[in-house]
XYZ file of C-alpha atoms in Angstrom:
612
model
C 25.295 32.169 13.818
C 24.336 29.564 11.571
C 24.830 25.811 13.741
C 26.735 22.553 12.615
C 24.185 21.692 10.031
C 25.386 24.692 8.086
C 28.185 22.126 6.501
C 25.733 19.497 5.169
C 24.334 18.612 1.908
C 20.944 17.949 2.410
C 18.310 20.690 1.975
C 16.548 19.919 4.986
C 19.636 20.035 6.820
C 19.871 23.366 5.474
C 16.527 24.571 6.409
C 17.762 24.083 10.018
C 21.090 25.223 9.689
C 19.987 29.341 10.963
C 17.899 27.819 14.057
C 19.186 28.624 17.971
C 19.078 24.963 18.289
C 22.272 23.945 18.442
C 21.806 20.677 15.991
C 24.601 18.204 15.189
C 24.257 15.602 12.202
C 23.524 12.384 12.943
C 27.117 11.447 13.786
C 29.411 9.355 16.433
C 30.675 12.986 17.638
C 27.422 13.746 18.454
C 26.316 10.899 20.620
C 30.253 11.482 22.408
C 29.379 14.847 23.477
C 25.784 13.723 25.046
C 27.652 10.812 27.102
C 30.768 13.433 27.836
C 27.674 15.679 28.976
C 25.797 13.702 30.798
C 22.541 14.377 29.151
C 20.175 12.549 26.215
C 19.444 13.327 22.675
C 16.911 14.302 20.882
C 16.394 12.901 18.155
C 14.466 14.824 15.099
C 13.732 12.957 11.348
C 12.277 14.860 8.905
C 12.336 15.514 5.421
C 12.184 18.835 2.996
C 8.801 18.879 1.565
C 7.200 17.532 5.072
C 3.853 20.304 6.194
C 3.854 19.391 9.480
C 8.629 19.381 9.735
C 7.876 23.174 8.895
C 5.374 23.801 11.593
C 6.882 22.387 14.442
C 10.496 23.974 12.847
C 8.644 27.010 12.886
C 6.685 27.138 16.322
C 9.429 25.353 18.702
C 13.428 24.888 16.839
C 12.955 28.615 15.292
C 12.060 30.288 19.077
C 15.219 31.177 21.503
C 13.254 30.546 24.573
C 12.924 26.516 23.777
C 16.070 25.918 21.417
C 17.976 27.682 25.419
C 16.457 25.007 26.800
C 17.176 22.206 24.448
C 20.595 23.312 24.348
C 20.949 23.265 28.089
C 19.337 19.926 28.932
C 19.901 18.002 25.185
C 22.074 16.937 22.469
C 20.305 17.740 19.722
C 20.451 15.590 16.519
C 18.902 16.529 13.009
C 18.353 13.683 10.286
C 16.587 13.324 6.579
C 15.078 10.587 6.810
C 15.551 10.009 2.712
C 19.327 10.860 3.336
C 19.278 8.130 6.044
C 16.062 5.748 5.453
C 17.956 3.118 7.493
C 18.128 5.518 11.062
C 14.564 6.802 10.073
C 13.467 3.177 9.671
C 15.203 1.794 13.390
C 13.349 4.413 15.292
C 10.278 4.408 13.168
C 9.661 0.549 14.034
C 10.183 1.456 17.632
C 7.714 4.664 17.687
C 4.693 2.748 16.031
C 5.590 -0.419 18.555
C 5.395 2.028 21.465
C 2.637 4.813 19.977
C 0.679 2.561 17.502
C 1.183 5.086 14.987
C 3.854 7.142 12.723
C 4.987 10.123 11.019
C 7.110 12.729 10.530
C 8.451 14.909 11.803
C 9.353 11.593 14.331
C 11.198 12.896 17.493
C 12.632 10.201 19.343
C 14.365 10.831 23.020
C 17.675 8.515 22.825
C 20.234 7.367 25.365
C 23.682 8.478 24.739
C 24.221 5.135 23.210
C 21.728 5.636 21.195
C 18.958 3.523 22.529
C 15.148 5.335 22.653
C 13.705 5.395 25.511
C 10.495 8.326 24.651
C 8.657 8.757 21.596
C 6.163 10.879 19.439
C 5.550 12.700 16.273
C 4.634 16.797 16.090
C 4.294 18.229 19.613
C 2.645 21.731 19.543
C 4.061 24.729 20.919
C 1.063 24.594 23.406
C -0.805 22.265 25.448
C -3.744 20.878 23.377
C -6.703 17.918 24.528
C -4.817 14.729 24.568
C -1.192 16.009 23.679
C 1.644 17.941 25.849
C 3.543 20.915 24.724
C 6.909 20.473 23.684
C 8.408 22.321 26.577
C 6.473 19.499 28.720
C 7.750 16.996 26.845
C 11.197 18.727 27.261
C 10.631 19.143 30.586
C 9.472 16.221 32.027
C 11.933 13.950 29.909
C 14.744 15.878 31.455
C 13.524 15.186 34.784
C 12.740 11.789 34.614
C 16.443 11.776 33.376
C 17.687 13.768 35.928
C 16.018 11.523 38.787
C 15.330 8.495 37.583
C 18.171 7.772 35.209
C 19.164 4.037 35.740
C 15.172 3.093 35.459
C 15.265 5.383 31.742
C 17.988 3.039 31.166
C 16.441 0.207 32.254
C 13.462 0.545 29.524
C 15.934 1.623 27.035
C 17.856 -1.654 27.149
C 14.025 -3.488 27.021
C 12.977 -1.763 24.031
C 15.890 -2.726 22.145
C 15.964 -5.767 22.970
C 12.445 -6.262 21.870
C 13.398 -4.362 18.753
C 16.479 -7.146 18.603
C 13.508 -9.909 18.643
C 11.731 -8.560 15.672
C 14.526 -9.401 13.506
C 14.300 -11.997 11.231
C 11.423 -12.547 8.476
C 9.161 -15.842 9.177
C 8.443 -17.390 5.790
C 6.674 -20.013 7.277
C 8.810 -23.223 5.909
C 12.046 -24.891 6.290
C 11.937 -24.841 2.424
C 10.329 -21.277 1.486
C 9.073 -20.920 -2.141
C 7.973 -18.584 -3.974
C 4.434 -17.514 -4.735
C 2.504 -20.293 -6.995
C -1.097 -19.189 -9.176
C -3.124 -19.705 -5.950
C -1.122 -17.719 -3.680
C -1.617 -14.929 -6.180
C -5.179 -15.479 -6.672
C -5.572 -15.362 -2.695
C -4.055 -11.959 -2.936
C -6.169 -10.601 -5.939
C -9.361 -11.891 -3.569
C -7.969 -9.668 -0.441
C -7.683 -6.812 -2.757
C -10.835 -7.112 -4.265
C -12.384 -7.361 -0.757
C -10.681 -3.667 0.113
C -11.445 -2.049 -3.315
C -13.435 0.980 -3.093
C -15.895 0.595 -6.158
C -17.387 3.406 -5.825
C -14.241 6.122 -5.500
C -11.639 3.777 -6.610
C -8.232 2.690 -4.807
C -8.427 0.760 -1.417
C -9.674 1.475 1.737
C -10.787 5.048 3.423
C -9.345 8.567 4.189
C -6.326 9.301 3.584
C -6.264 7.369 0.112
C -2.721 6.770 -0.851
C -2.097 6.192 -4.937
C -1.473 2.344 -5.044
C 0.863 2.465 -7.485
C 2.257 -1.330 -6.881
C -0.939 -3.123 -6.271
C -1.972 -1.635 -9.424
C 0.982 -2.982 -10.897
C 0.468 -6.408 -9.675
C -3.172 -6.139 -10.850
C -1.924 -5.292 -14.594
C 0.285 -8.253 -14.697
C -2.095 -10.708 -13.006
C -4.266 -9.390 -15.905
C -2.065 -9.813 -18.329
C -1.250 -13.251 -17.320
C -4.723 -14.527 -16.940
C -6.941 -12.384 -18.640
C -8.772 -11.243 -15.176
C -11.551 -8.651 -16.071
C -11.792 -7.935 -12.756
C -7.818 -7.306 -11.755
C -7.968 -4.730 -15.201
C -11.436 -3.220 -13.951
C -9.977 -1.703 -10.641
C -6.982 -0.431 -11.951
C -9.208 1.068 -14.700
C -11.284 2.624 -12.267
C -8.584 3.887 -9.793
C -6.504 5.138 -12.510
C -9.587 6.973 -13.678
C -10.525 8.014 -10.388
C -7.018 9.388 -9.530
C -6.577 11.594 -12.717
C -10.360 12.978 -12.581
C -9.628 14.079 -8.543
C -7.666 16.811 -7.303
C -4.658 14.350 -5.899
C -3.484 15.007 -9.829
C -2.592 18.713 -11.113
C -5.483 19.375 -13.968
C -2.672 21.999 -14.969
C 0.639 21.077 -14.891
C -0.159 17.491 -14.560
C 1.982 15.086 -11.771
C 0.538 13.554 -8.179
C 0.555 14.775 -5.006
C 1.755 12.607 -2.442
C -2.188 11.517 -1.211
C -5.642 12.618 -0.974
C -7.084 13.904 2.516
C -10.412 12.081 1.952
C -11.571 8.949 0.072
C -12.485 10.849 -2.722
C -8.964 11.781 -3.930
C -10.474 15.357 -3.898
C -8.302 17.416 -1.778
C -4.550 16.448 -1.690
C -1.300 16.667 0.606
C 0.088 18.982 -2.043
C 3.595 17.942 -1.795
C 5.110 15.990 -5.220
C 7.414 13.078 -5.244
C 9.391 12.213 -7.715
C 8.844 8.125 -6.450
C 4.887 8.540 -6.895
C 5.401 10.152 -10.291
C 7.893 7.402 -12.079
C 5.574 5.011 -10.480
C 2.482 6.328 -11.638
C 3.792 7.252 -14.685
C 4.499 3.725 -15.774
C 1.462 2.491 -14.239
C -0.491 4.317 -16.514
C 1.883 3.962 -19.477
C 0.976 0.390 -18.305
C -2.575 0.558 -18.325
C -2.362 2.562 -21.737
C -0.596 -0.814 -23.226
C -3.555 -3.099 -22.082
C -6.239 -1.201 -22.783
C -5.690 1.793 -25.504
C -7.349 3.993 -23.204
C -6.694 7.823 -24.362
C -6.826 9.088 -20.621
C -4.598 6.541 -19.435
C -2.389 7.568 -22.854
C -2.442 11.622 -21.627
C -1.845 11.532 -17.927
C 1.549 8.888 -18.584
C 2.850 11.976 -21.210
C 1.518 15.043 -18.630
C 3.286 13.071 -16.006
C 6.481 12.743 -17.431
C 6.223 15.885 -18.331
C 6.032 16.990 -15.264
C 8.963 15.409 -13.932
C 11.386 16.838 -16.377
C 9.839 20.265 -16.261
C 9.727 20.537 -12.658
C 12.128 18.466 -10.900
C 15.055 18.042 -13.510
C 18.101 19.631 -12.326
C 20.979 21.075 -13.802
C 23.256 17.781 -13.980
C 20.431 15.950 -15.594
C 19.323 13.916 -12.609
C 15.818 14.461 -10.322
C 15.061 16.200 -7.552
C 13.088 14.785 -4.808
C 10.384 16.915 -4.017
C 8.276 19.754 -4.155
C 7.241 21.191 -1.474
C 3.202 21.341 -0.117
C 3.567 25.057 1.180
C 4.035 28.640 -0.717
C 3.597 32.058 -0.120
C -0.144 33.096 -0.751
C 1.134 36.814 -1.771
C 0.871 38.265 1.862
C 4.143 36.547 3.226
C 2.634 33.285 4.517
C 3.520 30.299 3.677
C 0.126 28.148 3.074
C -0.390 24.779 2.242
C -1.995 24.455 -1.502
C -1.745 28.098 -2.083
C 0.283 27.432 -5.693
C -2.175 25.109 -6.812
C -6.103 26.478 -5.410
C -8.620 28.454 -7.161
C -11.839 30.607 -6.274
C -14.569 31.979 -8.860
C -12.843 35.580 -8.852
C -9.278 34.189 -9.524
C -10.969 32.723 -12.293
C -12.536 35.788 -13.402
C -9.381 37.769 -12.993
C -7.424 35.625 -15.036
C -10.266 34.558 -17.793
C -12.545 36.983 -18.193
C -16.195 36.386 -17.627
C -17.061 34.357 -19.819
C -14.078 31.502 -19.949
C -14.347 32.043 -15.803
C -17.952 30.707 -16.165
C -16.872 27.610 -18.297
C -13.696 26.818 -16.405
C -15.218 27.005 -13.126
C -17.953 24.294 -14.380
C -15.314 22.011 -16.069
C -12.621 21.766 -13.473
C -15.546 22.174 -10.072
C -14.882 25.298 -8.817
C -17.309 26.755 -6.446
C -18.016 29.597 -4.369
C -17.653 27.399 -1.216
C -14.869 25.649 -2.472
C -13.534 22.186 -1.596
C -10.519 23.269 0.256
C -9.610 26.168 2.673
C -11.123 29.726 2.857
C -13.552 28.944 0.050
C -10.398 28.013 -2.501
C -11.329 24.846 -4.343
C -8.962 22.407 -5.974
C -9.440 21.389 -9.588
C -10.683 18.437 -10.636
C -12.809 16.466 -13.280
C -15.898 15.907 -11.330
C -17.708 14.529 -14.404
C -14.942 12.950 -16.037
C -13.747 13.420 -20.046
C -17.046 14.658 -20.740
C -17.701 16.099 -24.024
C -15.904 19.698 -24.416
C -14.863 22.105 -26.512
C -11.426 20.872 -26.521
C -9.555 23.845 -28.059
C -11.639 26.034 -25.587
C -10.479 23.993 -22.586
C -6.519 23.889 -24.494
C -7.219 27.932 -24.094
C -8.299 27.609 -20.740
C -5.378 25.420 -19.300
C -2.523 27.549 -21.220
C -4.086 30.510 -19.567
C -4.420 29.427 -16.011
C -1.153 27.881 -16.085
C 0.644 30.922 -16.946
C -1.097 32.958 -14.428
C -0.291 30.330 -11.584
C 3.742 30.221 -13.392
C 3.756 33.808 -11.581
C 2.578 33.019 -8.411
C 5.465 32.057 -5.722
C 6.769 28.342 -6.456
C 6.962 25.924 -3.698
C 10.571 24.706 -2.723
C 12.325 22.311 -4.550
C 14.443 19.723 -2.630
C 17.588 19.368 -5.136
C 18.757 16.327 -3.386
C 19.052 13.521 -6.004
C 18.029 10.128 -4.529
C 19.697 6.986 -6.369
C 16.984 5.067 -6.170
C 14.050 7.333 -7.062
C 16.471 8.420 -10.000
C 16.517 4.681 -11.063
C 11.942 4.490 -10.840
C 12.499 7.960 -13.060
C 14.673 6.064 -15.247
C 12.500 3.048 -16.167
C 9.413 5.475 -16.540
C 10.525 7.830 -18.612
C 12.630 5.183 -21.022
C 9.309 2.930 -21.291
C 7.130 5.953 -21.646
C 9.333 7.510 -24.241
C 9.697 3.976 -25.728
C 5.028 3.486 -26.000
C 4.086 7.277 -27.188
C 7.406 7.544 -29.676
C 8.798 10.505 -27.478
C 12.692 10.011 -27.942
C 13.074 12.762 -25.982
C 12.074 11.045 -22.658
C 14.518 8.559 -23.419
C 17.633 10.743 -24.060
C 16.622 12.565 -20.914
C 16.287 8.992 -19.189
C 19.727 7.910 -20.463
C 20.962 11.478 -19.104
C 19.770 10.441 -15.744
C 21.466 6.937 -15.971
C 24.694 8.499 -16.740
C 24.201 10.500 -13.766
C 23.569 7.987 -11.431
C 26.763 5.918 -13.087
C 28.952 8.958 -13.019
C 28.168 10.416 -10.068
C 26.868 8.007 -7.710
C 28.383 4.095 -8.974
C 32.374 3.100 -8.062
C 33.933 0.930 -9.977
C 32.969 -1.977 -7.327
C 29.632 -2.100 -7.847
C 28.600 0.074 -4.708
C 26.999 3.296 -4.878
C 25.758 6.426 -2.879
C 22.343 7.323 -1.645
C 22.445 11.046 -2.454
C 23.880 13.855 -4.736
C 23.343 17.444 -4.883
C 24.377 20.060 -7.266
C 26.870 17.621 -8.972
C 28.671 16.379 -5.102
C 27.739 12.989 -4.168
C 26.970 12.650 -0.542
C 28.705 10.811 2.308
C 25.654 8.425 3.025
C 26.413 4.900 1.488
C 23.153 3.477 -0.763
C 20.599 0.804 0.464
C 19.258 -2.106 -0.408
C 16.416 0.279 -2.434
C 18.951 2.203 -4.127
C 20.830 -0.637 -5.718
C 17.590 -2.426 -6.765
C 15.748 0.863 -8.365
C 19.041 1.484 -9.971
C 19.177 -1.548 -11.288
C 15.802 -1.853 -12.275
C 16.090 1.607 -14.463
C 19.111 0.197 -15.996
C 17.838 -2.871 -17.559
C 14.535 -0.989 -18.532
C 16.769 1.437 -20.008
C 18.887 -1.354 -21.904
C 15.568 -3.047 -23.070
C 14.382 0.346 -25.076
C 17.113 1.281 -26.805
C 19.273 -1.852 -27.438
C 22.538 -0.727 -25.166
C 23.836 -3.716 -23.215
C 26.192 -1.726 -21.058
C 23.446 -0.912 -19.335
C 22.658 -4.839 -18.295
C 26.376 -5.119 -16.992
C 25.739 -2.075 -15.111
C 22.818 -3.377 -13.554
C 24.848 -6.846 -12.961
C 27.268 -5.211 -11.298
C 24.689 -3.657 -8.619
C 22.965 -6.762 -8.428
C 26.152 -8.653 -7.625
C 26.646 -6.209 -4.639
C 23.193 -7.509 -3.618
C 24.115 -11.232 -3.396
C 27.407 -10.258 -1.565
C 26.347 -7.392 1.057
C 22.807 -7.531 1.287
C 21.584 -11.212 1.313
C 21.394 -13.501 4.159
C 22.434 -17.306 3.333
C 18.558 -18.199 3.949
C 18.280 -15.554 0.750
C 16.095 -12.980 2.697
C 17.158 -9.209 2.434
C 18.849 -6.816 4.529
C 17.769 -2.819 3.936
C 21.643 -2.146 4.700
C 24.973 -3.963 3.386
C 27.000 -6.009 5.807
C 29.661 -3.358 6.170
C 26.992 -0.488 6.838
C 27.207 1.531 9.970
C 25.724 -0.502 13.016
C 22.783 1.237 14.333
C 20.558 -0.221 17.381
C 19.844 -3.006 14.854
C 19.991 -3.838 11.263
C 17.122 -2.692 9.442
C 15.265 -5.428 7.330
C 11.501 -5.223 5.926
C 9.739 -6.607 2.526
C 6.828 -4.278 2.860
C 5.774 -1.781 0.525
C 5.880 2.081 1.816
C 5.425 4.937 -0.410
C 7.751 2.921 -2.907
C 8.692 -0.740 -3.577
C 10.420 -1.929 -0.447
C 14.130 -2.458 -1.607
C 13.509 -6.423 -0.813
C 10.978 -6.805 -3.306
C 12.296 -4.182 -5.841
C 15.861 -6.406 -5.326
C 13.506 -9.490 -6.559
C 12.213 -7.720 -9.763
C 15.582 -6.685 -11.087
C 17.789 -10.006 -9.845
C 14.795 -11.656 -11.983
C 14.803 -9.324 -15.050
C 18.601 -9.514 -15.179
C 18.552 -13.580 -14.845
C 16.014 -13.578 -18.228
C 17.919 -11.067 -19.960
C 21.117 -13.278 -19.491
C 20.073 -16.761 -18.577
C 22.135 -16.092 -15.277
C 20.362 -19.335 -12.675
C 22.126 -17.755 -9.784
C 19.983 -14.807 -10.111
C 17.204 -16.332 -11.038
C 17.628 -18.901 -7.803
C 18.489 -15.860 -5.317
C 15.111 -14.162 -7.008
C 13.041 -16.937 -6.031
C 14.254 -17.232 -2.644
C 13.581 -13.759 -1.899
C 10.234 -14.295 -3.411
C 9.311 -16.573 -0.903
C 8.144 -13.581 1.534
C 5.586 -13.024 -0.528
C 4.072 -16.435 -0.463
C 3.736 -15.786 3.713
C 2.120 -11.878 3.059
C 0.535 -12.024 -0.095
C -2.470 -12.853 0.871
C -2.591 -11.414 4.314
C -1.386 -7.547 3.389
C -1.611 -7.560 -0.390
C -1.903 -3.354 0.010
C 1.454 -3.557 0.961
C 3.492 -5.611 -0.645
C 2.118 -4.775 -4.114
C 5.787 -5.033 -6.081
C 6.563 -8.159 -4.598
C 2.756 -9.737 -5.891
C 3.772 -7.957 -9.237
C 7.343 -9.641 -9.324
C 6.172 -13.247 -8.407
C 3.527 -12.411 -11.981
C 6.553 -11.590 -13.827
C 8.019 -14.595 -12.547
C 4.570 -17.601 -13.585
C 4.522 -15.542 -16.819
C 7.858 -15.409 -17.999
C 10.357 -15.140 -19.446
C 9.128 -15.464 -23.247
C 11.611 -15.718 -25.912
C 10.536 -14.174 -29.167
C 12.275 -15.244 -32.551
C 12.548 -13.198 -35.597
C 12.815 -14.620 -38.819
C 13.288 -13.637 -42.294
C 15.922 -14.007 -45.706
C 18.990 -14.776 -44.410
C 21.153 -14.258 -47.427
C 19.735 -10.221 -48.038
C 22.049 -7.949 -45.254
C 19.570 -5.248 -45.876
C 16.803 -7.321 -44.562
C-alpha cells in the first residue's frame, strides 16, 4: 500500500511513496508520533534527479527486510531538499561540521525534538572498507538509543548549541561597507591564483561550471577593461562547450564534470545551471562577438524550453542522470553515450567514420563499458558544416527514441525567475522574440500561480497547484531579478512594481536591522535554527542574489532605501571576497554593478516631429 508520501506534491516524494518504509513528510505530526513512541527519526533529504537518492532508494528503502526494521525502531521522515532548502540547509551545516563533508542523499539521525545527534551521506546495503552497512548504522543507532539515551541527548543539545553559535555573519566592522576597487581586485588576484589555464574553470576534479565567478569576471572586465578577467572566462566558456559537461546534441549542461577536464559529466540537467550559463555566455557573446559563445547561449535556451517547459508555461527542475539502457536498467549516461557501432548503426559507414573523429569517439571510450561521451576535443575546427548539420540531426533523432530520463515537473520560484532573465536577455541579443514571449509566459506563471497580493510567494508548483512550502530568501530575489530583466527588454513597468513588491517583503521579513540576510522570513517555521549564509552553492546564494535585484530596482527607480539596504548587504562581500572568491561569485559581480553604475543614457532628437 502506497505510504503517507502518496499525498504530496513533490516528485521525489512520489518516487518514495510505493516503498515498505513507512515515510511521513517532514511535518510536526511526524516528530509527535516519534516522542509518543519513544524512538528517533531518521531523517532522509534528497532530491529527484540525485544518482546516488536512487541507489540507496533502491538497495535499502525499496527491501522489506530493512524498511521492517526502520519501521520498528524509527520514525521515518522523507524531505526534497529543493522543496525545503531551509531543513536541507540546518542539517547540512551540521553533517559537514561533524563529517567534514556533504551530499545527498544526507541522512541525519534526529531526536524527537528534532535535534541530530548521528550523521552521514549514502550508506551501502553492505559493509564496505571504511563505511558500515545501513542495517549497522540502523542497528547500532538504535542501541545506543535504547541504552544510552540521556548521553544521545546530551550531544544532541551540544551540537545545537554549537550550531546556535554559528549564527550571525562577521563583517569585520562596526561600520560594514561595501566592496571598494581594491577589494575587488584582491578577489580577481585569488581567482586568478585558482584558474586552471590549461583546462579552464578553477581548481581540480570534480569541476563545477562557475557560472557566477564568471559573471563577476565579465563585469570586472567591463568596468576596467581587464584582459585577463575576459581571458578566463573566454577560456572556461570555451573549455566547457568543447567538453562533454555540455550536450554536443541537444545542447544544455550537466550539473558537473567527474574530472578536471570537463570530459565526462554527472549527467543530470538543472534548470539553475542552464539560465545561468545561458546568460553567461549571452554575456560573453556581448563583450566579445565570439560566434561560439553566440551558439551555445541560443542551443541552451533552446534546451530549456524544449526539454524542461511544462504545460503551464513554467520550468521544470531537472532531468534526471539515469535511463534505461534498453535491457531494463536504469544506467547513468545511457541517453546521452556513444560507441563506434552505435555510430555505424545510425550513420552508415562512412558519416560513422567522420562523426566518431569530430565529436572523440573511440573504441575504448571515455566513459563506461567502452561508451564515450561527445565532445569537441579539437575545438571549432574547420568542418564541413552542412555534413556535421547532417550528422547532429541524425544522431539526435536516433537518441529522441531511446528511453528519456525523468523529468522532475516541480516548478521552483526561484530557478523560474534565473530562466526568466536568461531567456528575456537572450531573446533580447540574438533578436529571438520568441524567448521572450516564452519568458514573459513564465513570469506570468510565477505571478499567477506562485505571488499573493502581499508581496509573498511560494517555493513550488506542480502541474498548475502551488505547493504548501512558503518561498525563501532565493526565491524572492531570483524572482525579482527575472522581473526587472524582463521589464528592461521589453519596456513593461508592471514588471518593476512586481519586483518592488518582492523586494519590499525582503526589507520587512528577511533583513536583520544590521542589514544582513536571513535564508527564511521572520514568520517562517522555526527549525533547530534560522538558516542564514551569503555563499554561493550551485546558484547565487539568496543573500547576494537579494543585493543584485534591491540594487537594480533602486537604479531603475531612484529608490535610496534600496539602494542603502543593497549596500549594507554588500558589505559581506568586502569580509569574503577576497578570501573565497569561488564562492561568492554573484555577490563580487553585484558589488561591479554597483562601482560601475548606474549610467543614465539620454536620447535626443526634433522635438516638434511626433513621428520622430
Amino acid at each position: 500500500m502506497p505510504n503517507r508520501l502518496a499525498h504530496e506534491t513533490s516528485p521525489y516524494l512520489l518516487q518514495h511513496a510505493e516503498n515498505p518504509v513507512d515515510w511521513w513528510p517532514w511535518s510536526d505530526e511526524a516528530f509527535e508520533d516519534a516522542r509518543r513512541r519513544g524512538v528517533p527519526v531518521l531523517l532522509s533529504v534528497g532530491y529527484s534527479s540525485c544518482h546516488w537518492c536512487h541507489v540507496m532508494a533502491h538497495e535499502s528503502f525499496e527491501d522489506k527486510e530493512t524498511a521492517d526494521y526502520l519501521n520498528a525502531h524509527f520514525v521515518s521522515v522523507k524531505v526534497d531538499r529543493e522543496e525545503r532548502p531551509d531543513v536541507d540547509a540546518v542539517y547540512m551545516e551540521a553533517v559537514q561540521a561533524a563529517t567534514g563533508q556533504g551530499g545527498w542523499p544526507m541522512t541525519v539521525f534526529l531526536t524527537p525534538e528534532a535535534q541530530p545527534f548521528y550523521f552521514g551521506t549514502y550508506f551501502p546495503p553492505r559493509p564496505r572498507p571504511g563505511m558500515p552497512s545501513f542495517r549497522q548504522v540502523l542497528e547500532g543507532v538504535s542501541a545506543a538509543w535504547t541504552d544510552r539515551r540521556e548521553e544521545v541527548r546530551d550531544v544532541a543539545g551540544r551540537i545545537v548549541e554549537d550550531l546556535a553559535q554559528r549564527t550571525g555573519i562577521a563583517l569585520g566592522s562596526d561600520a560594514p561597507a561595501p566592496p571598494g576597487e581594491e577589494d575587488l581586485h584582491a578577489a580577481l588576484m585569488g581567482l586568478t591564483r585558482e584558474f586552471d589555464a590549461t583546462r579552464g574553470g578553477f581548481g581540480g576534479a570534480p569541476k563545477f561550471p562557475p557560472s557566477m565567478a564568471l559573471e563577476f569576471l565579465l563585469r570586472h572586465h567591463a568596468r576596467t577593461g581587464s584582459e585577463g578577467a575576459l581571458q578566463m572566462v573566454s577560456a572556461t566558456c570555451e573549455a566547457m562547450a568543447r567538453g562533454g559537461i555540455y550536450d554536443q546534441l541537444g545542447g544544455g549542461f550537466a550539473r558537473y564534470s567527474v574530472d578536471a577536464g570537463w570530459t565526462v559529466p554527472h549527467f543530470e540537467k538543472m534548470l539553475y545551471d542552464n539560465a545561468l550559463l545561458c546568460r553567461v555566455y549571452a554575456h560573453l557573446w556581448r563583450a566579445t562577438g565570439s560566434d561560439l559563445a553566440r551558439r551555445v547561449a541560443l542551443e541552451t535556451a533552446d534546451f530549456m524550453v524544449r526539454e524542461l517547459r511544462t504545460a503551464q508555461g513554467g520550468f521544470a527542475s531537472a532531468l534526471d542522470a539515469d535511463s534505461d539502457d534498453g535491457t531494463g536498467r536504469h544506467v547513468e549516461g545511457a541517453y546521452y553515450v556513444w560507441t563506434p557501432e552505435g555510430l555505424r548503426e545510425t550513420l552508415g559507414e562512412a558519416d560513422a567514420e567522420f562523426a566518431a573523429g569530430y565529436f572523440g569517439v573511440t573504441q575504448e571510450g571515455t566513459f563506461e563499458q567502452g561508451a564515450s561521451v561527445l565532445q569537441l576535443p579539437d575545438g571549432e575546427r574547420p568542418a564541413d558544416a552542412s555534413r556535421v548539420a547532417s550528422v547532429r540531426e541524425r544522431l539526435l533523432a536516433a537518441r529522441e527514441l531511446r528511453a528519456r530520463p525523468g523529468r522532475d515537473d516541480k516548478i521552483v520560484a526561484a530557478w523560474n525567475g534565473l530562466a526568466v532573465a536568461a531567456l528575456a536577455e537572450t531573446g533580447a541579443y540574438f533578436d529571438r522574440p520568441d524567448l521572450v514571449d516564452v519568458a514573459t509566459e513564465a513570469a506570468e506563471l510565477l505571478m499567477r500561480l506562485h505571488m499573493d497580493q502581499r508581496g509573498r510567494l511560494a517555493r513550488t508548483s506542480l502541474d498548475g497547484t502551488a505547493g504548501g512550502h512558503a518561498g525563501v530568501l532565493e526565491d524572492y530575489a531570483d524572482v525579482a531579478e527575472g522581473f526587472l530583466a524582463l521589464s528592461a527588454v521589453t519596456g513593461d513597468g508592471a514588471w518593476v512594481d512586481f519586483a518592488g513588491l518582492l523586494l519590499d517583503t525582503v526589507l520587512t521579513r528577511f533583513t536583520a536591522e544590521d542589514g544582513t540576510l536571513f535564508d527564511t522570513a521572520d514568520d517562517a517555521e522555526a527549525l533547530i535554527r534560522r538558516p542564514q549564509d551569503p555563499t554561493d552553492n550551485a546558484a547565487p546564494s539568496g543573500w547576494t542574489a537579494a543585493a543584485g535585484a534591491l540594487l537594480s530596482y533602486a537604479a531603475i527607480t531612484g529608490s535610496f532605501r534600496h539602494r542603502e539596504a543593497a549596500e549594507r548587504a554588500l558589505a559581506v562581500v568586502r569580509a569574503l571576497g577576497s578570501r573565497v572568491p569561488r564562492f561568492i561569485g554573484w555577490g563580487l559581480a553585484v558589488a561591479e554593478a554597483r562601482l560601475d553604475g548606474p549610467r543614465e543614457v539620454a536620447v535626443v532628437g526634433p522635438g516638434d516631429d511626433p513621428a520622430t
